[in-house]
Amino acid sequence: MAIPGALRRFGGSAAIVLSAALVAAGCTDAAPPPPQPGAGAEAGPSSYPAEGVPEVVPQPQKAERLGDDVAVRGKVELVVDPFVDEPTRDLAQRVLREAGASDVVVREPGPPAEDATLLVRIGDRMAPGVVKGLQANGWGAPSPLPAEGYVLAARGGQDTVVLGADDAAGAYYGVQTLRQLASPGRIAGVGVVDQPNMPIRGSIEGFYGSPWTHAERMDQLAFYGDVKLNTYVYAPKDDPYHRERWREPYPADKLSEVRELIGQAAAHHVRFTFALSPGQSICFSDPADFQALLAKLQAVYDSGVRDFSVPFDDISYTRWNCGEDQARYGAPGESAAGRAQAEILSRVQREFIDTHPDARPLQMVPTEYSDYDDSPYKTALREGLDPRVVAMWTGDGVIPRQITVSDAEKAAQAWGRKVFLWDNYPVNDFDGSEGRLLLGPYGEREPGLGEQLVGDVVNPMNQAAASKVVEIGAADFAWNDDDFDAQRAHRAAARYLATDPAAALRPASAADPATTRALQVFFDLNSMAPLANGSPWLPPAPELARRIEEFRSGWDGGDRAQALNELRDYARQIADAPELIRESAPADFVADSEPWLRATDLWGDALVTTVDGLQAREDGAGQVADERFAVAADLARRAEQVQTIPGETRPQGPVRLADGVLDVFVRQAPQL
């Protein structure tokens, strides 16, 4: 049964669709499923998760409580269809064992195992066993499911957990949701129907400065599977074989690393996209350069890559790299550059992508990538570029204040196709971002962009582990931008980092509360996100700023004791946060954040000491107050001298956090 269009939301009609699907599958003897509780209710940012439903990240399109939880104990039977791949089977086994199964018997459909206390069925959405299992659990879904979609149902008393999908990725993502619904001894009695709004979701390692290490890339790819990101674009600006020496083959050791990354990506259902950036030196008219380009792509295709990008960003189109190009395309300029790029990219699409099985449409980055105003360059590229080639775009600005649906619509008109968002957040490689760790929420992206974009990849920081904070928000947004809540996703990032990374089960309830709170305090201090000129598009330390404003109001209003107590409590949280994070957060996050943790140590102590000075003055101990203020000033001076790690951050400089909020208060407090 075909469902018109790509369903973005699943309401109460799912049960009706299931009945029709049973007929279509030949299961006409099956009774219609019972009504779904709360069918048709919309789960918006203010109502998710619904009562009794554990929080899942990214937020599902629909999730409802079906009944009691399902007990997990003893022998569990895991029945999987052949299309369910080995990584998905392995993850499901690990989840079930950590949830309480003493033994997990894995088999394909056939005779049941003996003495099993629970059946977990993962398979084709229309397989009779899946259909009947969903029916028994009182849950339904459209059929067929969209790409990467899945349906999951668990209800106490049925002794069956059912997960249906139409492709291997959907099955894998369903198990990632099952992982968050499971806790020791149980699986939540919940029904889920889910699919991503955007088909391409992930990150692009496209920053300047120290590239990620191989170990960091391997970790990132595994993390993307956890949060249902499906794309990694390899495009580090400072990899010479990506840009300056693009014609040269990768050395054997580097190609071996690429192969390992490709395998890691496949194991976590991530598309490894290989980008090659020839624009600084290519001669568009030279057959040898075109063959060198194809040879480089062929080498990584042979290693397993099926997604390719040829970017032309951050180059000049006011000069040619060879005289032949002037003879062919005319004097250098916008229109000529657009024609040359359109011609070579279209040839790559036709002569390489089209001739290689399983290769997906070519991606590119235009030289004019940061606006939507028409130009001779855009006109030439729009008219000459093969319509299948996917064009990337950074928004209305290299670092935009916001990204709106209207912006994306205008960009689609300018490029003659829906665009692929290269989101330059949380990247910190530009003048104006020096000294900053960008840990704010994934904000100012408008719901509804999923209808206008083919995908969304964020350009992360040199600090890979710290980039996960924003990547989690981006994953939540790209999966379900309609119901996106930036603050909810930001809290989820803190919980993710506050949960044992070695555990398969990572439900929200598993996060350590003290570490979660310390991370939220630390995120707030580092929430300022700058534009290229250094001015903020996300404000500095909004929670601290709110508390200082409340303090000033209470102080001026006469209730100074309460004002001091409340500010002291938060100041103590700031001072204690670094040690809690060092003790309990992942080691790689701590290593990435260490300069900012050191600065927080000092600034937290400065704020506590400042509050002590104000208290002493209120108590009539003027000399003690002056001493406290002097100590606070010295702590602030030392905090401002903490530097970023040489070689790790570009541009380098003194660490900056909560500037304009914390430093101003410590400086002005003695005059209150």
XYZ file of C-alpha atoms in Angstrom:
672
model
C 0.000 0.000 0.000
C 1.522 3.326 -1.020
C 1.109 6.364 1.189
C 1.047 9.634 -0.794
C 4.094 11.775 -0.072
C 6.600 11.461 2.716
C 4.601 11.429 5.944
C 6.126 13.875 8.403
C 3.883 12.982 11.308
C 1.842 9.947 12.247
C -1.544 10.437 13.863
C -4.463 8.238 14.784
C -4.888 7.074 11.188
C -1.918 4.738 11.699
C -4.221 2.012 13.056
C -6.411 2.259 9.955
C -3.347 2.083 7.751
C -2.193 -1.006 9.623
C -5.516 -2.741 8.932
C -5.132 -1.995 5.237
C -1.541 -3.182 5.379
C -2.662 -6.508 6.850
C -4.949 -7.024 3.876
C -2.199 -6.021 1.462
C 0.134 -8.523 3.112
C -2.406 -11.313 2.774
C -3.023 -11.476 6.520
C -6.786 -11.104 6.117
C -7.528 -13.326 9.067
C -6.000 -10.842 11.474
C -8.372 -8.690 13.492
C -8.041 -4.909 13.348
C -5.693 -3.545 15.982
C -7.163 -2.018 19.101
C -7.384 1.772 19.270
C -4.152 3.546 20.084
C -4.102 5.550 23.295
C -4.017 9.239 22.583
C -3.940 8.766 18.833
C -3.731 11.974 16.892
C -2.090 14.025 19.653
C 0.687 16.270 18.448
C 3.892 16.148 20.470
C 5.390 19.635 20.383
C 8.359 21.032 22.238
C 6.300 21.778 25.346
C 4.728 18.305 25.548
C 7.595 15.956 24.755
C 8.153 13.452 26.130
C 4.567 12.417 26.705
C 3.649 11.147 30.135
C 5.288 7.810 30.816
C 7.519 7.946 27.720
C 11.289 8.053 28.302
C 13.069 10.834 26.457
C 14.678 9.720 23.191
C 17.271 11.741 21.274
C 16.684 12.654 18.535
C 13.030 13.210 19.313
C 10.782 10.714 17.501
C 7.978 11.891 15.285
C 5.505 10.052 17.496
C 5.888 8.170 20.785
C 3.122 7.090 23.151
C 2.717 4.957 26.243
C 1.026 1.658 25.342
C 0.942 -0.042 28.725
C 3.149 -1.559 31.376
C 6.867 -2.027 30.831
C 8.187 -5.288 29.422
C 10.329 -7.334 31.814
C 13.769 -8.408 30.586
C 15.196 -11.497 32.294
C 16.436 -14.994 31.544
C 16.647 -16.174 27.951
C 15.582 -13.675 25.271
C 14.911 -14.699 21.685
C 16.044 -12.177 19.055
C 14.423 -12.943 15.695
C 15.817 -10.938 12.779
C 15.169 -10.858 9.056
C 18.133 -11.354 6.693
C 18.298 -7.630 5.790
C 19.071 -6.724 9.409
C 22.842 -6.285 9.299
C 25.455 -7.525 11.732
C 26.050 -4.190 13.516
C 22.317 -3.915 14.217
C 22.153 -7.482 15.507
C 25.208 -6.925 17.696
C 23.795 -3.705 19.144
C 20.435 -5.360 19.879
C 22.151 -8.235 21.676
C 24.229 -5.843 23.764
C 21.174 -3.779 24.691
C 19.220 -6.861 25.753
C 22.083 -8.285 27.814
C 22.641 -4.997 29.659
C 18.884 -4.751 30.222
C 18.926 -8.070 32.063
C 18.911 -11.002 29.638
C 21.119 -13.874 30.828
C 21.197 -15.274 27.298
C 20.224 -13.894 23.889
C 19.421 -16.450 21.185
C 19.698 -14.890 17.714
C 17.934 -16.514 14.802
C 16.111 -15.759 11.597
C 12.362 -16.477 11.350
C 11.589 -20.131 11.976
C 10.916 -22.485 14.875
C 10.958 -20.723 18.262
C 13.609 -21.301 20.887
C 12.642 -23.149 24.024
C 12.245 -21.502 27.418
C 12.528 -17.928 26.112
C 10.899 -15.371 28.415
C 10.810 -12.602 25.800
C 10.677 -12.409 22.008
C 12.246 -9.417 20.279
C 11.312 -9.334 16.604
C 13.218 -7.082 14.162
C 12.341 -7.268 10.513
C 10.516 -6.183 7.416
C 7.634 -3.904 8.282
C 5.299 -6.066 6.194
C 6.533 -9.479 7.386
C 3.583 -11.398 8.915
C 5.368 -11.822 12.249
C 6.058 -8.107 12.501
C 2.532 -7.159 11.457
C 0.960 -9.529 13.977
C 3.326 -8.432 16.713
C 2.456 -4.796 16.190
C -1.204 -5.717 16.166
C -0.896 -7.579 19.459
C 0.845 -4.608 21.043
C -1.834 -2.216 19.811
C 0.332 -0.165 17.501
C 0.372 0.661 13.815
C 2.290 2.590 11.207
C 2.159 3.589 7.554
C 3.356 1.086 5.020
C 5.710 1.311 3.328
C 7.812 3.291 5.770
C 9.966 6.099 4.399
C 13.710 5.595 4.070
C 15.372 5.174 7.493
C 11.970 5.014 9.166
C 10.911 2.414 11.707
C 8.052 1.400 13.959
C 8.554 -0.043 17.435
C 6.090 -1.373 19.970
C 6.473 -2.858 23.439
C 3.737 -3.564 25.950
C 3.830 -5.477 29.215
C 1.935 -8.759 29.208
C 2.633 -9.501 25.555
C 6.195 -10.762 26.084
C 7.023 -9.424 22.641
C 8.908 -6.339 21.476
C 8.448 -5.622 17.772
C 10.516 -3.413 15.501
C 9.687 -3.031 11.816
C 11.510 -1.192 9.038
C 11.798 -1.195 5.275
C 15.579 -0.886 5.112
C 18.667 -1.764 7.135
C 19.177 1.813 8.316
C 15.643 1.959 9.694
C 16.221 -1.250 11.643
C 19.476 0.143 13.051
C 17.840 3.405 14.105
C 14.987 1.491 15.679
C 17.481 -0.396 17.840
C 19.141 2.917 18.767
C 15.731 4.008 20.062
C 15.237 0.658 21.822
C 18.577 1.307 23.556
C 17.146 4.492 25.090
C 13.857 2.844 26.043
C 15.649 0.045 27.885
C 16.876 0.226 31.464
C 18.014 -2.498 33.872
C 15.287 -5.134 34.029
C 12.832 -3.569 31.618
C 11.908 -2.019 28.297
C 9.420 0.845 28.420
C 5.905 -0.063 27.284
C 5.944 2.452 24.452
C 4.982 2.686 20.786
C 7.098 4.705 18.366
C 6.625 5.606 14.713
C 9.542 7.541 13.375
C 11.492 8.820 10.380
C 13.937 11.650 9.681
C 12.790 14.902 8.146
C 16.107 15.468 6.366
C 17.726 12.695 4.304
C 21.302 13.935 4.934
C 22.341 14.669 8.538
C 25.795 14.934 9.988
C 29.028 16.893 10.100
C 31.672 18.185 7.714
C 35.236 18.280 8.938
C 35.836 21.435 6.964
C 37.665 23.718 9.365
C 41.113 25.283 9.172
C 43.785 24.380 11.687
C 44.732 21.076 13.279
C 42.634 18.299 11.688
C 41.045 15.663 13.870
C 43.176 12.652 14.669
C 42.308 9.244 13.298
C 41.125 8.160 16.760
C 38.884 11.217 17.025
C 37.310 10.470 13.647
C 36.693 6.858 14.624
C 34.999 8.014 17.828
C 32.904 10.589 15.994
C 31.618 8.007 13.527
C 30.484 5.712 16.344
C 28.843 8.675 18.092
C 26.942 9.611 14.910
C 25.282 6.204 14.992
C 24.127 6.847 18.571
C 22.311 10.052 17.569
C 21.141 8.963 14.093
C 23.477 11.191 12.078
C 24.136 9.485 8.761
C 26.818 11.617 7.067
C 30.448 12.537 7.618
C 32.149 14.713 5.006
C 35.928 14.430 4.985
C 37.190 17.896 3.993
C 39.897 19.102 6.429
C 41.416 22.261 4.980
C 44.881 21.475 6.347
C 45.100 17.985 4.845
C 47.484 18.678 1.925
C 46.150 15.727 -0.114
C 42.651 17.188 0.101
C 43.577 20.635 -1.198
C 47.089 21.801 -2.153
C 48.383 18.388 -3.308
C 45.050 17.112 -4.544
C 46.528 15.463 -7.645
C 48.789 13.199 -5.611
C 47.612 9.783 -4.414
C 47.231 9.328 -0.713
C 50.263 7.599 0.838
C 49.624 3.957 1.716
C 49.368 4.618 5.453
C 46.854 7.443 4.969
C 44.778 5.391 2.545
C 44.764 2.570 5.079
C 43.317 4.984 7.654
C 40.672 6.071 5.163
C 39.683 2.441 4.656
C 39.363 1.970 8.401
C 37.178 5.070 8.626
C 34.986 3.781 5.815
C 34.486 0.515 7.681
C 33.691 2.335 10.917
C 31.209 4.561 9.114
C 29.441 1.581 7.529
C 29.182 -0.178 10.895
C 27.255 2.808 12.257
C 25.195 3.555 9.138
C 27.154 6.695 8.316
C 27.943 7.731 4.751
C 31.637 8.533 4.478
C 31.716 11.390 1.974
C 35.104 12.042 0.407
C 35.729 15.646 -0.587
C 38.501 16.736 -2.948
C 39.147 20.461 -3.346
C 41.118 21.211 -6.551
C 40.092 24.831 -7.077
C 43.351 26.516 -6.041
C 45.349 24.999 -8.879
C 43.167 23.072 -11.329
C 43.289 23.797 -15.040
C 39.700 23.166 -16.110
C 40.716 22.736 -19.757
C 43.503 20.230 -19.129
C 42.469 16.602 -19.779
C 45.297 15.463 -17.511
C 43.865 17.379 -14.550
C 40.425 15.915 -15.161
C 41.912 12.429 -15.240
C 43.865 13.155 -12.044
C 40.599 14.166 -10.381
C 38.884 10.956 -11.483
C 41.867 8.845 -10.430
C 41.762 10.294 -6.903
C 38.027 9.594 -6.676
C 38.522 6.098 -8.077
C 41.104 5.254 -5.407
C 38.684 5.951 -2.572
C 35.781 4.363 -4.475
C 37.839 1.180 -4.605
C 38.232 1.511 -0.842
C 34.460 1.663 -0.328
C 33.451 5.334 -0.661
C 30.135 5.920 -2.415
C 29.588 9.621 -1.615
C 31.753 12.307 -3.187
C 32.116 16.079 -3.021
C 34.146 18.480 -5.164
C 34.118 21.845 -3.349
C 35.160 25.180 -4.899
C 34.968 27.238 -1.696
C 37.548 29.748 -0.490
C 39.200 30.232 -3.884
C 39.487 33.186 -6.258
C 37.628 33.502 -9.532
C 39.488 36.600 -10.620
C 42.311 34.578 -12.152
C 42.836 31.347 -14.075
C 45.447 28.736 -13.226
C 46.388 28.187 -16.878
C 46.226 30.076 -20.147
C 44.054 27.398 -21.764
C 41.173 28.306 -19.469
C 41.193 31.912 -20.645
C 41.130 30.698 -24.233
C 38.194 28.383 -23.496
C 36.077 30.410 -21.053
C 37.193 33.982 -21.634
C 38.543 36.555 -19.208
C 38.446 35.456 -15.556
C 35.374 36.531 -13.633
C 32.165 35.359 -12.042
C 30.356 34.099 -15.128
C 33.402 32.400 -16.617
C 34.152 30.652 -13.306
C 30.562 29.461 -13.051
C 30.696 27.990 -16.555
C 34.014 26.244 -15.925
C 32.892 24.754 -12.608
C 29.512 23.669 -13.993
C 31.202 21.920 -16.897
C 33.711 19.922 -14.868
C 31.241 19.030 -12.112
C 28.667 17.848 -14.638
C 31.342 15.720 -16.295
C 32.222 14.142 -12.951
C 28.536 13.366 -12.404
C 28.130 11.812 -15.880
C 31.508 10.161 -16.364
C 32.240 9.003 -12.830
C 29.140 8.955 -10.615
C 26.831 7.557 -13.310
C 29.308 4.821 -14.232
C 29.965 3.589 -10.698
C 27.362 1.357 -9.050
C 25.845 2.646 -5.807
C 27.528 6.066 -6.081
C 25.189 8.791 -4.882
C 24.781 12.198 -6.586
C 27.846 14.401 -6.559
C 28.025 17.192 -3.974
C 29.740 20.545 -4.465
C 30.395 23.801 -2.645
C 30.072 26.916 -4.818
C 32.576 29.746 -4.589
C 29.665 32.039 -3.641
C 28.334 29.895 -0.831
C 27.121 32.382 1.767
C 24.163 34.304 0.368
C 21.205 33.966 -1.975
C 21.498 37.109 -4.117
C 21.593 36.280 -7.797
C 24.828 36.986 -9.675
C 26.525 36.145 -12.968
C 28.330 33.297 -11.183
C 25.138 31.781 -9.781
C 23.351 32.202 -13.109
C 26.112 30.368 -14.985
C 26.271 27.570 -12.418
C 22.496 27.266 -12.170
C 22.094 27.020 -15.957
C 25.046 24.735 -16.630
C 25.218 22.381 -13.653
C 23.720 18.913 -13.938
C 20.459 19.096 -11.941
C 21.429 16.029 -9.923
C 24.501 17.679 -8.393
C 23.840 18.806 -4.813
C 24.956 22.358 -3.934
C 25.985 23.332 -0.402
C 25.168 26.684 1.185
C 26.110 28.250 4.531
C 23.072 30.472 5.000
C 22.774 34.210 4.606
C 26.361 34.776 5.668
C 29.418 32.655 6.343
C 28.363 32.748 10.002
C 24.666 33.662 9.851
C 22.674 35.181 12.698
C 19.901 32.739 11.915
C 18.772 30.351 9.193
C 15.153 30.666 8.136
C 12.780 28.871 5.809
C 12.584 32.018 3.705
C 16.387 32.066 3.392
C 16.404 28.464 2.191
C 13.637 29.133 -0.323
C 15.615 32.049 -1.776
C 18.753 29.921 -1.935
C 16.849 27.224 -3.834
C 15.777 29.823 -6.380
C 19.324 31.133 -6.723
C 20.833 27.699 -7.286
C 17.939 26.124 -9.156
C 17.662 23.264 -6.665
C 17.109 22.632 -2.978
C 20.365 23.274 -1.159
C 22.384 21.289 1.329
C 23.179 23.325 4.458
C 26.830 23.617 5.488
C 26.203 25.104 8.935
C 29.258 26.967 10.248
C 28.444 26.274 13.875
C 30.154 25.347 16.177
C 33.333 25.913 14.106
C 35.841 28.156 15.922
C 38.599 28.639 13.327
C 37.887 32.249 12.337
C 38.961 35.676 13.539
C 36.364 36.663 16.095
C 36.180 33.188 17.618
C 39.654 33.122 19.143
C 39.762 31.781 22.669
C 36.259 30.346 22.520
C 34.844 26.893 23.051
C 31.366 26.984 21.494
C 29.037 24.940 23.701
C 25.779 26.823 23.282
C 22.493 25.332 22.064
C 21.822 24.623 18.405
C 19.629 27.689 18.128
C 18.214 30.168 15.636
C 17.425 27.479 13.034
C 13.788 27.730 12.026
C 11.419 24.756 12.192
C 10.251 23.860 8.709
C 13.728 23.859 7.171
C 13.356 20.112 6.721
C 10.945 20.839 3.865
C 13.412 23.174 2.135
C 16.820 21.510 2.596
C 18.199 18.236 1.301
C 20.341 18.012 4.403
C 22.162 19.705 7.261
C 25.793 19.144 8.226
C 27.521 21.208 10.892
C 31.131 22.318 10.622
C 32.519 21.390 14.057
C 35.418 22.647 16.158
C 39.006 21.453 16.189
C 37.936 19.999 19.555
C 36.125 16.873 18.351
C 34.697 15.606 21.644
C 33.488 19.050 22.700
C 31.757 19.420 19.327
C 29.314 16.690 20.369
C 27.358 19.248 22.404
C 26.204 21.089 19.276
C 26.182 17.949 17.113
C 23.516 16.438 19.381
C 21.359 19.520 18.893
C 21.897 19.402 15.139
C 20.988 15.704 15.097
C 17.752 16.432 16.941
C 16.933 19.296 14.573
C 17.689 17.452 11.333
C 15.682 14.419 12.434
C 12.568 16.310 13.557
C 12.847 20.066 13.039
C 9.062 20.526 13.308
C 9.093 19.782 17.035
C 12.620 20.921 17.795
C 13.351 22.523 21.155
C 16.909 23.855 21.351
C 16.978 23.931 25.148
C 15.693 20.379 25.461
C 18.387 19.183 23.049
C 21.004 21.156 24.978
C 20.004 19.412 28.209
C 20.145 16.081 26.397
C 23.746 16.807 25.384
C 24.683 17.317 29.038
C 23.016 14.026 29.979
C 24.771 12.202 27.143
C 28.173 13.352 28.372
C 27.220 12.551 31.966
C 26.463 8.897 31.188
C 28.976 6.061 31.278
C 30.297 5.940 27.693
C 31.041 2.212 27.993
C 27.390 1.343 28.644
C 25.124 0.221 25.826
C 22.084 1.529 27.677
C 22.119 5.307 27.764
C 18.582 6.340 28.774
C 18.176 9.845 30.159
C 17.728 8.325 33.624
C 21.264 6.861 33.517
C 22.972 10.258 33.516
C 24.714 11.278 36.733
C 22.705 14.278 38.045
C 25.681 16.115 39.571
C 27.770 15.774 36.415
C 24.815 16.774 34.267
C 24.330 19.931 36.301
C 28.036 20.777 36.226
C 28.084 20.380 32.445
C 25.033 22.624 32.076
C 26.775 25.314 34.135
C 29.932 24.927 32.008
C 27.930 25.038 28.763
C 26.308 28.280 29.884
C 29.660 29.939 30.496
C 30.705 28.944 26.967
C 27.433 29.582 25.173
C 28.395 32.792 23.356
C 28.573 32.181 19.581
C 30.187 34.983 17.540
C 29.653 36.277 14.058
C 32.716 36.863 11.886
C 33.099 40.343 13.408
C 33.093 38.933 16.950
C 29.639 40.176 17.942
C 27.313 37.504 19.345
C 24.473 35.741 17.598
C 24.050 33.618 20.746
C 24.418 35.688 23.943
C 27.124 35.094 26.553
C 26.215 33.114 29.683
C 22.439 33.683 29.571
C 21.726 31.713 32.766
C 24.450 33.478 34.722
C 23.282 36.821 33.311
C 19.731 36.046 34.474
C 20.918 35.178 37.969
C 23.046 38.327 38.213
C 20.053 40.400 37.114
C 17.944 38.715 39.807
C 20.691 39.431 42.322
C 20.793 43.115 41.374
C 17.031 43.344 41.652
C 17.042 41.754 45.112
C 20.034 43.826 46.224
C 18.463 47.089 45.103
C 15.106 46.029 46.527
C 16.512 45.618 50.005
C 16.456 41.818 50.397
C 20.213 41.599 50.295
C 20.619 38.480 52.436
C 18.506 36.362 50.113
C 20.137 37.904 47.037
C 23.595 37.011 48.360
C 22.579 33.473 49.320
C 21.114 32.738 45.901
C 24.072 34.159 43.999
C 26.534 32.371 46.304
C 24.805 29.065 45.543
C 25.259 29.501 41.787
C 28.795 30.852 42.217
C 29.628 27.691 44.160
C 28.190 25.603 41.311
C 30.514 27.378 38.871
C 33.526 26.889 41.141
C 32.745 23.189 41.676
C 31.874 22.381 38.049
C 35.420 21.846 36.690
C 36.342 19.198 39.242
C 33.057 17.328 38.784
C 33.563 17.370 35.013
C 37.173 16.186 35.303
C 36.102 13.324 37.569
C 33.059 12.076 35.657
C 32.820 13.396 32.076
C 34.480 11.531 29.177
C 38.266 11.918 29.167
C 38.348 13.272 25.607
C 35.818 15.977 26.458
C 37.891 16.937 29.495
C 41.080 17.086 27.395
C 39.397 19.283 24.786
C 37.992 21.587 27.459
C 40.944 21.773 29.865
C 41.941 25.422 29.228
C 38.326 26.501 29.705
C 38.014 24.309 32.806
C 41.106 25.995 34.266
C 39.630 29.406 33.539
C 36.324 28.319 35.106
C 38.184 27.219 38.237
C 39.579 30.732 38.597
C 36.454 32.647 37.561
C 34.284 30.528 39.867
C 36.556 31.243 42.794
C 36.584 34.932 41.827
C 32.790 35.039 41.877
C 32.534 33.203 45.218
C 35.123 35.555 46.706
C 33.279 38.565 45.325
C 30.066 37.418 47.016
C 32.031 36.919 50.243
C 33.295 40.498 49.933
C 29.770 41.832 49.517
C 28.647 39.790 52.526
C 31.540 41.121 54.632
C 30.665 44.676 53.737
C 27.029 44.060 54.686
C 28.274 42.668 58.001
C 30.261 45.866 58.616
C 33.674 44.222 58.101
C 35.026 46.753 55.619
C 38.658 45.646 55.780
C 37.704 41.993 55.187
C 35.530 43.091 52.263
C 38.412 44.991 50.677
C 40.677 41.962 51.080
C 38.086 39.703 49.466
C 37.640 42.075 46.537
C 41.415 42.252 46.048
C 41.682 38.446 45.980
C 38.797 38.277 43.489
C 40.523 40.817 41.243
C 43.724 38.752 41.300
C 41.816 35.554 40.465
C 40.130 37.364 37.564
C 43.509 38.586 36.301
C 44.890 35.038 36.388
C 41.770 33.697 34.636
C 42.231 36.184 31.807
C 45.793 34.910 31.285
C 44.804 31.272 30.598
C 45.707 30.424 26.992
C 44.324 27.933 24.479
C 46.474 24.880 23.689
C 49.146 25.694 21.076
C 48.570 23.801 17.855
C 45.103 22.647 18.875
C 43.105 25.770 18.179
C 43.125 28.268 15.356
C 43.242 31.161 16.044
C 44.999 30.854 19.401
C 44.688 33.323 22.230
C 43.528 33.840 25.797
C 40.562 31.767 26.870
C 37.294 33.676 26.848
C 34.131 32.636 28.644
C 31.125 34.543 29.970
C 32.899 37.747 28.930
C 30.746 40.811 29.321
C 28.863 39.075 32.137
C 31.131 37.427 34.701
C 34.139 39.718 34.298
C 31.966 42.839 34.396
C 30.213 41.759 37.590
C 33.464 40.892 39.400
C 34.910 44.259 38.388
C 31.826 46.318 39.296
C 30.686 44.510 42.453
C 32.896 46.527 44.855
C 30.994 49.664 43.794
C 27.534 48.218 44.560
